[in-house]
mmCIF file of C-alpha atoms in Angstrom:
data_model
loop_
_atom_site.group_PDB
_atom_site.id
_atom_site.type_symbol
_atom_site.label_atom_id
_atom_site.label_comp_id
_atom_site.label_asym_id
_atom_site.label_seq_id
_atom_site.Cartn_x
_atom_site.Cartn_y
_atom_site.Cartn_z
ATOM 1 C CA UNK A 1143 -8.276 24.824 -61.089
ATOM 2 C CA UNK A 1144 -5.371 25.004 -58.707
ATOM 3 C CA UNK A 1145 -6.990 25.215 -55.210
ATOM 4 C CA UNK A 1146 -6.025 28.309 -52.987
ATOM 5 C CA UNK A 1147 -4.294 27.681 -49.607
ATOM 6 C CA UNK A 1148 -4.821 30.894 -47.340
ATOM 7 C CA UNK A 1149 -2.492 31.782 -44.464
ATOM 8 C CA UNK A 1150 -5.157 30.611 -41.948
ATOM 9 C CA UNK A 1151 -5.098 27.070 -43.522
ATOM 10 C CA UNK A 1152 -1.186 26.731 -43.278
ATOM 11 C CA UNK A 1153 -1.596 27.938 -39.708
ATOM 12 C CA UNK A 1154 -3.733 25.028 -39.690
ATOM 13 C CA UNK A 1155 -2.062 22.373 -41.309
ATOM 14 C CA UNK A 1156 0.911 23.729 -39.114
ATOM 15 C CA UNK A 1157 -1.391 22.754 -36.026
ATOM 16 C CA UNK A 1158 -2.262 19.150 -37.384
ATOM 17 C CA UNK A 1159 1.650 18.187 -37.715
ATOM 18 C CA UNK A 1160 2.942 19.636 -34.607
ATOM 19 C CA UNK A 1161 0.153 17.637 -32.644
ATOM 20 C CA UNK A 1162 1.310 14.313 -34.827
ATOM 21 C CA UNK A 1163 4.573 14.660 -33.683
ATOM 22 C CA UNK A 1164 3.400 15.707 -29.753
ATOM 23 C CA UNK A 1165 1.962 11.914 -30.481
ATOM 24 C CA UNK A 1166 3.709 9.343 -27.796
ATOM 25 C CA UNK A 1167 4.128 5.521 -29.108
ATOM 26 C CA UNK A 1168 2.189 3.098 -26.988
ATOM 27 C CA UNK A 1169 3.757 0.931 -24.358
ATOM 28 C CA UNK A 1170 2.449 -1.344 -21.827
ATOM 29 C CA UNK A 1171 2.939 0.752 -18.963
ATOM 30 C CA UNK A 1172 1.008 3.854 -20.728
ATOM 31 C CA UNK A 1173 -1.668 1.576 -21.974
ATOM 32 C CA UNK A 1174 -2.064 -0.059 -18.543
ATOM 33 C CA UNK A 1175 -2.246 3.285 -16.712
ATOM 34 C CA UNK A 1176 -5.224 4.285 -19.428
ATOM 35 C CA UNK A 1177 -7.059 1.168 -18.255
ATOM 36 C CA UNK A 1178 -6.220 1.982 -14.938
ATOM 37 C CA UNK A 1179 -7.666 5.434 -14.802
ATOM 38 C CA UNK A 1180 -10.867 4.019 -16.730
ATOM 39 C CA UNK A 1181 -11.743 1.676 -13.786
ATOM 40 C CA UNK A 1182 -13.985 3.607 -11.422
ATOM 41 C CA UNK A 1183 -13.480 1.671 -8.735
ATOM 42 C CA UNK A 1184 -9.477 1.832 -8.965
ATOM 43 C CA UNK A 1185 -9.928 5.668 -9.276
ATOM 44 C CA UNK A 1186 -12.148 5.372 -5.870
ATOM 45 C CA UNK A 1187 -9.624 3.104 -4.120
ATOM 46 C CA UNK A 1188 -6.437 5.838 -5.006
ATOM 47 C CA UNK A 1189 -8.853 8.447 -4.006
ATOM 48 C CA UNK A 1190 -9.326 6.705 -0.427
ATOM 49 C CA UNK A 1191 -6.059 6.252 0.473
ATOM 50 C CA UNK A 1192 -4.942 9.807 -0.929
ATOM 51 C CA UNK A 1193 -7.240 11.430 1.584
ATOM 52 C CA UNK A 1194 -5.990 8.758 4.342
ATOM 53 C CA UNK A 1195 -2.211 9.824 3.537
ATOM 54 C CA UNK A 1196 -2.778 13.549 3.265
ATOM 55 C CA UNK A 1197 -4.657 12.843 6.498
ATOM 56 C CA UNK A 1198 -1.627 11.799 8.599
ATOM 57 C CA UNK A 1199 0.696 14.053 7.020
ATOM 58 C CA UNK A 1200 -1.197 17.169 7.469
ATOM 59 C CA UNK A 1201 -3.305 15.688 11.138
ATOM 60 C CA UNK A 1202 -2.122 18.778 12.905
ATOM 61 C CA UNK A 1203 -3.474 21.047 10.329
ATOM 62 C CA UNK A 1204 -6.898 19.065 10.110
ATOM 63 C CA UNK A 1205 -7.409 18.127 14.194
ATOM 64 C CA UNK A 1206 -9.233 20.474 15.860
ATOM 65 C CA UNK A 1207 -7.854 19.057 19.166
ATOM 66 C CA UNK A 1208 -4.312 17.411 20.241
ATOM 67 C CA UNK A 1209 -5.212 13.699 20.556
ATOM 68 C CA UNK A 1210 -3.948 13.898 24.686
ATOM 69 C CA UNK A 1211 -5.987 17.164 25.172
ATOM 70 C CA UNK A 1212 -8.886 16.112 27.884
ATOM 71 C CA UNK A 1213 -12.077 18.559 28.453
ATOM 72 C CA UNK A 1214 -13.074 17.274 31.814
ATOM 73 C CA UNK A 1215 -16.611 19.147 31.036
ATOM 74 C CA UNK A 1216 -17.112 16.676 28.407
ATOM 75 C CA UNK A 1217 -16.098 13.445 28.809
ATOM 76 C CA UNK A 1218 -18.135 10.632 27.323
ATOM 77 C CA UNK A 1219 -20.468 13.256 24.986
ATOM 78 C CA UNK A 1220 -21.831 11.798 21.548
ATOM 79 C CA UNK A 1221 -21.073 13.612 18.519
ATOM 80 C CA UNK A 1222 -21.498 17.077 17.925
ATOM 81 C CA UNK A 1223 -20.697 20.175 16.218
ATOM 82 C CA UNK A 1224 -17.842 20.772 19.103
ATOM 83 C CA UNK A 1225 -16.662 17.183 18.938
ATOM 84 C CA UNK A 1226 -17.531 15.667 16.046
ATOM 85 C CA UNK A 1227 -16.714 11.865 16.727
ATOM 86 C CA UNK A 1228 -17.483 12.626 20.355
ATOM 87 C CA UNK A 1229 -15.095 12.215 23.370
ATOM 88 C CA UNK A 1230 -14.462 9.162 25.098
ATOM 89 C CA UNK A 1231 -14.176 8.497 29.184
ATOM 90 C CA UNK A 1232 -11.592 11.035 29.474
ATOM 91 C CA UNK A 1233 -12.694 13.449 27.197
ATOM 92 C CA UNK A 1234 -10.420 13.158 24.547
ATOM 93 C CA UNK A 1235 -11.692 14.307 20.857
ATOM 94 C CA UNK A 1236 -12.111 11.237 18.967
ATOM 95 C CA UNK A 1237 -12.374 13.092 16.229
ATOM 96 C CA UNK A 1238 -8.776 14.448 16.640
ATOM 97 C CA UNK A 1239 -7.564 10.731 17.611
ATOM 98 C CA UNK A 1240 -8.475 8.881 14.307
ATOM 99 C CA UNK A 1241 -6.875 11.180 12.722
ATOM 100 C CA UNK A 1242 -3.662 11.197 14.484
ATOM 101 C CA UNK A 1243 -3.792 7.445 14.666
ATOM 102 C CA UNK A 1244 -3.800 7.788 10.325
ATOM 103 C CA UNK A 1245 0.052 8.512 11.382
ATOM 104 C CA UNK A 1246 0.414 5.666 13.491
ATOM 105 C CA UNK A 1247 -1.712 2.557 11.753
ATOM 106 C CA UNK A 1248 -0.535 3.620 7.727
ATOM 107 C CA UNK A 1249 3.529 4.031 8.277
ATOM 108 C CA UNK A 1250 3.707 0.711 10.037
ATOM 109 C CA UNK A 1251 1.970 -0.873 7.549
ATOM 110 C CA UNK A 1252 4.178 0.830 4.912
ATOM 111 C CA UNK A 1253 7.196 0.159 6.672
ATOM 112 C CA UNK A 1254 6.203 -3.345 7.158
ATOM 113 C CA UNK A 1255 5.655 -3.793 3.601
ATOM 114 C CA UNK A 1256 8.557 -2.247 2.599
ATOM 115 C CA UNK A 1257 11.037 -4.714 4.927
ATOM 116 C CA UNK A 1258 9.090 -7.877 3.999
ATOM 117 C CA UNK A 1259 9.651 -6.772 0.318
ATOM 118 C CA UNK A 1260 13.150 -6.164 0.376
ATOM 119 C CA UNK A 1261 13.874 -9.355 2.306
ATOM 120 C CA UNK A 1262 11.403 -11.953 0.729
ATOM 121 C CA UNK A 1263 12.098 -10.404 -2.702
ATOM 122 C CA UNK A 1264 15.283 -10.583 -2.551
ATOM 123 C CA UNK A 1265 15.087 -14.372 -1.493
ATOM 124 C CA UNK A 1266 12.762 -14.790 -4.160
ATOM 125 C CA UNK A 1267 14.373 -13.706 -6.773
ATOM 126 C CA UNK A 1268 17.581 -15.158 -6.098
ATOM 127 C CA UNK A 1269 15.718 -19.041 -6.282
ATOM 128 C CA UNK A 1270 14.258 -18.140 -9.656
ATOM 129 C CA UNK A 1271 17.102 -16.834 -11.104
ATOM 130 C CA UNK A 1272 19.620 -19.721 -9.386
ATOM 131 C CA UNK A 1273 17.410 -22.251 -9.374
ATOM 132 C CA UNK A 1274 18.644 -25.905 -8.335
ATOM 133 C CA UNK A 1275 19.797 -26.551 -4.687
ATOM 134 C CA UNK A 1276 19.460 -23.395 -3.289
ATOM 135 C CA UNK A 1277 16.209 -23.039 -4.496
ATOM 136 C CA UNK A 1278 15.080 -26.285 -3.036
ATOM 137 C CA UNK A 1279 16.914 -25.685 0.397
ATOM 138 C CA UNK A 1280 15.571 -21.753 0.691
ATOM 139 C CA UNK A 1281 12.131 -22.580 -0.519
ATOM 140 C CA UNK A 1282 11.921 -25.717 2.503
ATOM 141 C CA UNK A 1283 13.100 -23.542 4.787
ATOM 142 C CA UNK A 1284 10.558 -20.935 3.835
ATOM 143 C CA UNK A 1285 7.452 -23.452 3.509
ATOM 144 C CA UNK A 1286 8.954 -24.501 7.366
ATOM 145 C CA UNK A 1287 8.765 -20.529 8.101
ATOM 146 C CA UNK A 1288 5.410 -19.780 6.416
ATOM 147 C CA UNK A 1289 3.264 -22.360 8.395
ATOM 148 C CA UNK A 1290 3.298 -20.466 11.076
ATOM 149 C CA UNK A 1291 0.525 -18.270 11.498
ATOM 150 C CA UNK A 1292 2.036 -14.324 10.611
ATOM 151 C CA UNK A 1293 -0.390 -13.102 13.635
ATOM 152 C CA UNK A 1294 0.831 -16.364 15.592
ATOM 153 C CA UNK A 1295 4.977 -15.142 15.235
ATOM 154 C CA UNK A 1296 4.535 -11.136 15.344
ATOM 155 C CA UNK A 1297 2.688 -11.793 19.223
ATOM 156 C CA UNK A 1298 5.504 -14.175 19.432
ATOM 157 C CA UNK A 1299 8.650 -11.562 18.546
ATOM 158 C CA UNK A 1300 6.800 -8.706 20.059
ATOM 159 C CA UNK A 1301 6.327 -10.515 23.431
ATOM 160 C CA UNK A 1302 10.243 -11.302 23.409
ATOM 161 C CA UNK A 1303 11.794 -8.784 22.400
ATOM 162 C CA UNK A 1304 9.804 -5.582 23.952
ATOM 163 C CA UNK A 1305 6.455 -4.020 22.690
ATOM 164 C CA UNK A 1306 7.370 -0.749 20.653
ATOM 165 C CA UNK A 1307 7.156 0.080 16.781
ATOM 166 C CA UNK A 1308 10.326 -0.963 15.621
ATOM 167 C CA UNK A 1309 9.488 -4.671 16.503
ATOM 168 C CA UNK A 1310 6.144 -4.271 15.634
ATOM 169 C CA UNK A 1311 7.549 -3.439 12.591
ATOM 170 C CA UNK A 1312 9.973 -6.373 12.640
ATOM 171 C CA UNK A 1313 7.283 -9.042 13.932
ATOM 172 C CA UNK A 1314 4.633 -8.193 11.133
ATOM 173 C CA UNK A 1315 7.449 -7.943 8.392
ATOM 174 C CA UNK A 1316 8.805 -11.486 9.724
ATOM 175 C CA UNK A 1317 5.275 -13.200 9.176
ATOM 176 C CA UNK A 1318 4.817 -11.513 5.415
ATOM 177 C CA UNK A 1319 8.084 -13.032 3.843
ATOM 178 C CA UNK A 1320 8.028 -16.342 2.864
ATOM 179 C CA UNK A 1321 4.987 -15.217 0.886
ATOM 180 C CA UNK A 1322 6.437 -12.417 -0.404
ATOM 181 C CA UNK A 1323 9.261 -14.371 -1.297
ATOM 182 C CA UNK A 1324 7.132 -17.231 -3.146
ATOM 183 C CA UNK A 1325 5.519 -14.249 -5.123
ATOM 184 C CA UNK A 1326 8.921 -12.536 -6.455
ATOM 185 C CA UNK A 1327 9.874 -16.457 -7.135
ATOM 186 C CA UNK A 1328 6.672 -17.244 -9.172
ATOM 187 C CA UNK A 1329 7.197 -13.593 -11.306
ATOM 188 C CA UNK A 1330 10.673 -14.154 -12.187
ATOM 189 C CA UNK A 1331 10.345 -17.950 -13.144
ATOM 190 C CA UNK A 1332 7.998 -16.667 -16.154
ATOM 191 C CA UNK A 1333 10.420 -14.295 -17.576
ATOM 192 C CA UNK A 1334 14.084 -16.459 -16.210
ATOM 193 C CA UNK A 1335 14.019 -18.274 -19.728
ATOM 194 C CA UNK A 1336 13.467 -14.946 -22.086
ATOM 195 C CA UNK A 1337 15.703 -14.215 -24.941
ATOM 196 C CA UNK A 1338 16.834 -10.853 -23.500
ATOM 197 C CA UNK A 1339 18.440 -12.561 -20.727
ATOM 198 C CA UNK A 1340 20.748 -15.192 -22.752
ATOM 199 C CA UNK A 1341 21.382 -11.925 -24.841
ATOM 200 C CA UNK A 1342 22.139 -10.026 -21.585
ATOM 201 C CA UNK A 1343 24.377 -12.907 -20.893
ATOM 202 C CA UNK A 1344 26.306 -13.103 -23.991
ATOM 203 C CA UNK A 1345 27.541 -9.525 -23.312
ATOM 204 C CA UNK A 1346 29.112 -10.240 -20.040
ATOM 205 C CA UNK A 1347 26.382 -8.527 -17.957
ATOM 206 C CA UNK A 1348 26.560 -9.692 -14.098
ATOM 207 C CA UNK A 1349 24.165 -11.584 -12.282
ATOM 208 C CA UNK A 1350 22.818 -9.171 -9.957
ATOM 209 C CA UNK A 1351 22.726 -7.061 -13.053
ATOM 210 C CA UNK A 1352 20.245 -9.390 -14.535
ATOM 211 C CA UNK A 1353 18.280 -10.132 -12.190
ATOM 212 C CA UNK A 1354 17.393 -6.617 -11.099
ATOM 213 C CA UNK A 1355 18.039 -4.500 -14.494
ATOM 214 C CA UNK A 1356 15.651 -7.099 -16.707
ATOM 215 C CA UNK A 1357 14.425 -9.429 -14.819
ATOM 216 C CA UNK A 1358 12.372 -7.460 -12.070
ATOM 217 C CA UNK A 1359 11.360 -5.016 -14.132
ATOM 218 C CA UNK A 1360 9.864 -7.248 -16.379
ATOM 219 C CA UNK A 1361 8.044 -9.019 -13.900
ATOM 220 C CA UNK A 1362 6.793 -5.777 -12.239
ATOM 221 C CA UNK A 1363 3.293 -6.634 -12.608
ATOM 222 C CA UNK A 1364 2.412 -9.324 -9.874
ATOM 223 C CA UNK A 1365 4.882 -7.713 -7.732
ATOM 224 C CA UNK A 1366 2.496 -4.965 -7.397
ATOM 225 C CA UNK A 1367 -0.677 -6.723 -7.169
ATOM 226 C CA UNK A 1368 0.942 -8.634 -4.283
ATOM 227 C CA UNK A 1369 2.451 -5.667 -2.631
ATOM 228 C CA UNK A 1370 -1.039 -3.515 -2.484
ATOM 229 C CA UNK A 1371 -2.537 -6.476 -1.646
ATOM 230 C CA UNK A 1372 -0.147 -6.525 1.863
ATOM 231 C CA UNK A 1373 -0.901 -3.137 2.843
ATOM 232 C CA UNK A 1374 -4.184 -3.940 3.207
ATOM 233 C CA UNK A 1375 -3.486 -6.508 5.368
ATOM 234 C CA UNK A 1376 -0.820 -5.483 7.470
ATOM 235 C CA UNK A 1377 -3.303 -2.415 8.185
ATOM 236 C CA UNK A 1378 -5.580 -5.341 9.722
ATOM 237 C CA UNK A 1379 -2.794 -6.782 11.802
ATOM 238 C CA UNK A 1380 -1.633 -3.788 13.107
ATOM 239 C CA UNK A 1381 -5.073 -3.110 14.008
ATOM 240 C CA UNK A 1382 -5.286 -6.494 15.487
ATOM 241 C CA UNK A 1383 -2.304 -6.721 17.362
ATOM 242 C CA UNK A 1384 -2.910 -2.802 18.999
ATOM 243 C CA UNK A 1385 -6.713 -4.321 20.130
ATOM 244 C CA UNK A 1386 -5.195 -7.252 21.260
ATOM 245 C CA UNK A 1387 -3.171 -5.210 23.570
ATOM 246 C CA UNK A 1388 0.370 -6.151 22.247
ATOM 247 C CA UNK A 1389 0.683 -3.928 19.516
ATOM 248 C CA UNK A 1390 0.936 0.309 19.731
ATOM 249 C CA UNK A 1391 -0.327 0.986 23.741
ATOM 250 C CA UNK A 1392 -2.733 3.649 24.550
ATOM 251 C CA UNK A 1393 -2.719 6.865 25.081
ATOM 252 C CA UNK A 1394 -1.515 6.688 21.269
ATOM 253 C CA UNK A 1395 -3.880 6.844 19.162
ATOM 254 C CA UNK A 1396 -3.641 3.821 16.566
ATOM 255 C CA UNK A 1397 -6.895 3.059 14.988
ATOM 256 C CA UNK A 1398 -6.587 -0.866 16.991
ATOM 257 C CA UNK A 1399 -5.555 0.739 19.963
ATOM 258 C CA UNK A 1400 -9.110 2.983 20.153
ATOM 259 C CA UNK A 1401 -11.282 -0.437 19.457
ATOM 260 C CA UNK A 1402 -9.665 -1.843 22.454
ATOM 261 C CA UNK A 1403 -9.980 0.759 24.869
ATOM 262 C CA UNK A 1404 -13.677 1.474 23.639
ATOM 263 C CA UNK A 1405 -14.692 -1.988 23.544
ATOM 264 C CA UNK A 1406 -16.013 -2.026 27.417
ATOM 265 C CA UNK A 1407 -18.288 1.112 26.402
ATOM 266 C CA UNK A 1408 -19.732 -0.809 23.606
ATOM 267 C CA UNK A 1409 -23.535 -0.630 24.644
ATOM 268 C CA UNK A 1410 -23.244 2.825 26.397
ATOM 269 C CA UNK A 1411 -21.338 5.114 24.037
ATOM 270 C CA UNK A 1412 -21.313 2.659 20.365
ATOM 271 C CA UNK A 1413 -19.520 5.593 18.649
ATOM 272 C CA UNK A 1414 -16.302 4.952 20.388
ATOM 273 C CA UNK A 1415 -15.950 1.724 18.538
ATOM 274 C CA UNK A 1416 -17.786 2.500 15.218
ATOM 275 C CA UNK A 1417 -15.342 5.470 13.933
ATOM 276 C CA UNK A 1418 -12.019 3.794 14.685
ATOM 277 C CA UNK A 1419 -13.538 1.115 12.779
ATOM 278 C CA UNK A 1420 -14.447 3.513 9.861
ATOM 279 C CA UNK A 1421 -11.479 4.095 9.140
ATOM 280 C CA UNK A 1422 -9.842 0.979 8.830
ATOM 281 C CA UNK A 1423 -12.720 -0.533 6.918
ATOM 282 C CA UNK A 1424 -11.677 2.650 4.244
ATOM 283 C CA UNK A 1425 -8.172 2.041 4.382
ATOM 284 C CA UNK A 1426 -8.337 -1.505 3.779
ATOM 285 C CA UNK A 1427 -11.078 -1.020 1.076
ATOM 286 C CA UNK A 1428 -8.941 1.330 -0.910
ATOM 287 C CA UNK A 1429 -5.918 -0.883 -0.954
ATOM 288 C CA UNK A 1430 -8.527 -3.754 -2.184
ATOM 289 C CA UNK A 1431 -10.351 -1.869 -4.740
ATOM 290 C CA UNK A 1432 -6.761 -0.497 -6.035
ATOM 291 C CA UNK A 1433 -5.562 -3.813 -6.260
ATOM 292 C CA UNK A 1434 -8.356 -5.275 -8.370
ATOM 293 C CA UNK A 1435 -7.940 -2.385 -10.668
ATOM 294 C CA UNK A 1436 -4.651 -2.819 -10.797
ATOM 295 C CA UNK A 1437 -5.461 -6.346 -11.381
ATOM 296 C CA UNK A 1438 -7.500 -5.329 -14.603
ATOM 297 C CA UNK A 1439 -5.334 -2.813 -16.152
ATOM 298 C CA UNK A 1440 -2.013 -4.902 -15.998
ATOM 299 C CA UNK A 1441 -3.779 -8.242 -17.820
ATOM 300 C CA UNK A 1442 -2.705 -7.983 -21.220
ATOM 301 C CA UNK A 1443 -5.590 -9.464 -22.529
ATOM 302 C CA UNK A 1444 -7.433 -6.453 -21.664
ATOM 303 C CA UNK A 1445 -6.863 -4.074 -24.433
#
């Protein structure tokens, strides 16, 4: 007996194919993102430094104070449902300073990043892919560069040149490249010798082309494992430098900055020190637990 197919079942066999074709094919970067947004912790780190970004971009929106505004009537009061961090000895919101100093503390560290990543990449990609000489003569001179301390050269540059973002900037980025550099150097080298690129070759396609049309992208994975890992750190020595007192100076509010001018009201009013430091404990845990994710959903033995 022939079987009956109603309207409402071609409606839904009509359903099932338009949602098999809807159906993407898997790739690497899809599957990795799947992993990625099934790690908890890597969820918890984006989550972190989402709230830290919109933070600083939207501080005046979210301060209840100016982070220069000073309430005589108030100075050095715990917190409270006026202030909530408390003030400090000039009665200042605290409050309102961490979270202007979210715009000071996370673009240096971004913009530090981004300079010692364009320079040391660059540097390290050009040894893999040349190999030979140069790589032997640029990869001494960077072993020469990298054992100095980073901390060690950015006091250095800062104290020579003048103490103000841009060579903040500059000094931090200078201390972060020859490891950059050996990073982009070690990515490439497993991916130099690949069939695509003697194919990529055989067509006439340039060097440059090569090296940043196949090569990079194909090495994209410890490249960003290294580069979240930096902006965790670079938050730390941005903090550091500011506390050490050669960094951003007071009265702006970067999150080092507040440690060191709170540090001498340490047993009488803790909570100057303790929120500052909130915050860049969070900042540098969410570029940590990001990177570990990260870490786990680009292994492709993880399926």
């Amino acid at each position: 007996m022939a079987k009956n197919i109603t309207p409402e079942m071609e409606k839904m066999n009509a359903r099932r194919m338009k949602r098999g074709k809807k159906k993407h094919h898997s790739t690497p970067m899809r599957d990795a993102w799947r992993r990625l947004c099934r790690n908890r912790t890597a969820i918890l780190g984006m989550v972190i430094i989402a709230v830290l970004v919109l933070m600083a971009v939207f501080a005046p929106f979210i301060a209840p104070y100016m982070y220069d505004e000073m309430d005589v009537m108030n100075m050095l009061k715990g917190p409270s449902a006026i202030h909530l961090f408390g003030t400090d000895n000039l009665g200042r919101d605290m409050f309102s300073r961490c979270i202007y100093g979210a715009r000071i503390t996370l673009p240096i560290a971004i913009f530090t990043v981004a300079v010692a990543v364009l320079t040391g990449g660059t540097l390290g990609v050009l040894c893999a892919y040349f190999g030979g000489q140069f790589d032997m003569i640029v990869m001494r001179l960077l072993d020469i560069w990298g054992s100095i301390p980073g901390l060690m050269l950015s006091i250095a540059i800062v104290a020579a040149l003048g103490n103000n973002m841009h060579v903040l900037v500059i000094g931090l980025s200078v201390g972060a490249v020859p490891n950059m550099a050996r990073t982009f150097r070690g990515a490439i080298f497993t991916v130099v010798d690949s069939d695509y690129v003697e194919a990529s070759r055989s067509i006439g396609a340039g060097n440059f082309s090569i090296m940043f049309r196949h090569l990079l992208p194909n090495a994209v994975g410890p490249v960003i494992l290294a580069i979240v890992g930096l902006l965790g750190v670079e938050v730390l020595c941005v903090s550091t430098l500011s506390f050490l007192g050669v960094g951003v100076q007071p009265p702006t509010p970067e999150w080092g900055s507040l440690l060191g001018a709170s540090k001498e009201f340490l047993n009488s009013a803790s909570y100057l020190c303790t929120f500052p430091g909130i915050f860049i404990v969070l900042s540098v845990l969410g570029f940590n637990l990001l990177g570990d994710g990260l870490r786990d959903a680009l292994d492709p033995r993880l399926k």
